[in-house]
Amino acid sequence: MSNLTIITYHYVRPIKNSIFPNVKGLEIEKFKRQLNFLQKNYNIICLQNLIEYYKENKKIPSKSCLLTFDDGFKDHYVYVYPELVKRGITGVFFPPARAILEKKITDTHKIHFILAKKNNHTKLIKEIKFFLANKKNNEIDSFSNYWKRLAKPNAFDVKEVIFIKRMLQKALPKNIRKKLTNSLFNKYVTKNQKKFASDLYFSFDEIYEMQKSGMDFGIHSYEHDWLNELSDKDQERDINKSVKFLNKIYKGQIAPRTICYPYGAYNKNTLNILKRKKFIIGFTTKKGKARLKKSNFLTLSRFDTNDILF
């Protein structure tokens, strides 16, 4: 077998009647229907099967599928994990370490809930424009230039949403975008960020329970940064801290060295660091079936759950 279908999930929860009905995720009932389809039409493998294929050339059944779950959401403990156990299948989970250990909400998740709570995108864009107008910083470009460069729709979002995401994720200088994101989150979502983080992410005990029950975990960086934007030194520091977290999860066992790149972002330096650290598998956001060649096991493609027609 040379190809593998890898599917990634993020928010999996009851959405329609929740306090965040606009969050972009998968309803739990649809998730169950997807699993029905996958179990009927695919061979759902575990991470160890993929590792053994890489290390020992052990065969994987044709039409195989691997399930991956990004971002360490409590959704995965409350809704996903019991469903997988009930069906006798496993998944690979990638929590960003800082969110779990320090109960800090990642900037990207703050942005998701700002957008989910404040559905008036025009108002948010005006707030960003006003914020920039009151900042004197040589690193800041003009609002019109940002708009021309960033306001481009993709398969999942309209141009206004892409603009907001890119401005708050990476376009602005780090200290400024963090301050702006935090201000908008406090205004539109909640000021009690510690409580929100506890409700949003796994606890460490939940992770450990899942791992003991056969679920697998990999790293998703420490702070959920764009790794390709970091210096070599900062990338290595982040990965080292993430490995320490992973080893803690596996308590005395050999932790599988796998990574899921936040935002799908990496560069040659990232790959070189990972090779030195004995990582063997990396999951990207590139859309498509994963081609199983040893030369590209650190850059495997995946399908988002929304890419698959069930």
PDB file of N, CA, C and O in Angstrom, residues 26 49 86 134 146 151 174:
ATOM      1  N   LEU A  26     -17.887  20.360  13.884  1.00  0.00           N
ATOM      2  CA  LEU A  26     -18.687  19.231  13.424  1.00  0.00           C
ATOM      3  C   LEU A  26     -19.651  18.811  14.526  1.00  0.00           C
ATOM      4  O   LEU A  26     -19.232  18.576  15.666  1.00  0.00           O
ATOM      5  N   ASN A  49       0.334   1.109  13.780  1.00  0.00           N
ATOM      6  CA  ASN A  49       0.369   0.474  12.455  1.00  0.00           C
ATOM      7  C   ASN A  49       1.218   1.305  11.487  1.00  0.00           C
ATOM      8  O   ASN A  49       1.997   0.759  10.699  1.00  0.00           O
ATOM      9  N   LYS A  86     -16.111   2.853  22.350  1.00  0.00           N
ATOM     10  CA  LYS A  86     -17.289   2.016  22.122  1.00  0.00           C
ATOM     11  C   LYS A  86     -17.155   1.209  20.832  1.00  0.00           C
ATOM     12  O   LYS A  86     -17.587   0.056  20.757  1.00  0.00           O
ATOM     13  N   ASN A 134      -4.589  54.262  15.993  1.00  0.00           N
ATOM     14  CA  ASN A 134      -4.105  54.835  17.233  1.00  0.00           C
ATOM     15  C   ASN A 134      -2.759  54.255  17.676  1.00  0.00           C
ATOM     16  O   ASN A 134      -2.336  54.454  18.810  1.00  0.00           O
ATOM     17  N   TYR A 146      -2.895  46.230   4.050  1.00  0.00           N
ATOM     18  CA  TYR A 146      -3.258  44.957   4.674  1.00  0.00           C
ATOM     19  C   TYR A 146      -4.489  44.362   3.989  1.00  0.00           C
ATOM     20  O   TYR A 146      -4.542  43.162   3.705  1.00  0.00           O
ATOM     21  N   ALA A 151      -7.268  40.189   2.255  1.00  0.00           N
ATOM     22  CA  ALA A 151      -8.718  39.936   2.125  1.00  0.00           C
ATOM     23  C   ALA A 151      -9.020  39.091   0.897  1.00  0.00           C
ATOM     24  O   ALA A 151      -9.530  39.571  -0.118  1.00  0.00           O
ATOM     25  N   LYS A 174       3.898  40.739  16.615  1.00  0.00           N
ATOM     26  CA  LYS A 174       3.368  39.796  17.612  1.00  0.00           C
ATOM     27  C   LYS A 174       2.785  40.490  18.838  1.00  0.00           C
ATOM     28  O   LYS A 174       1.689  40.159  19.292  1.00  0.00           O
TER      29      LYS A 174
END
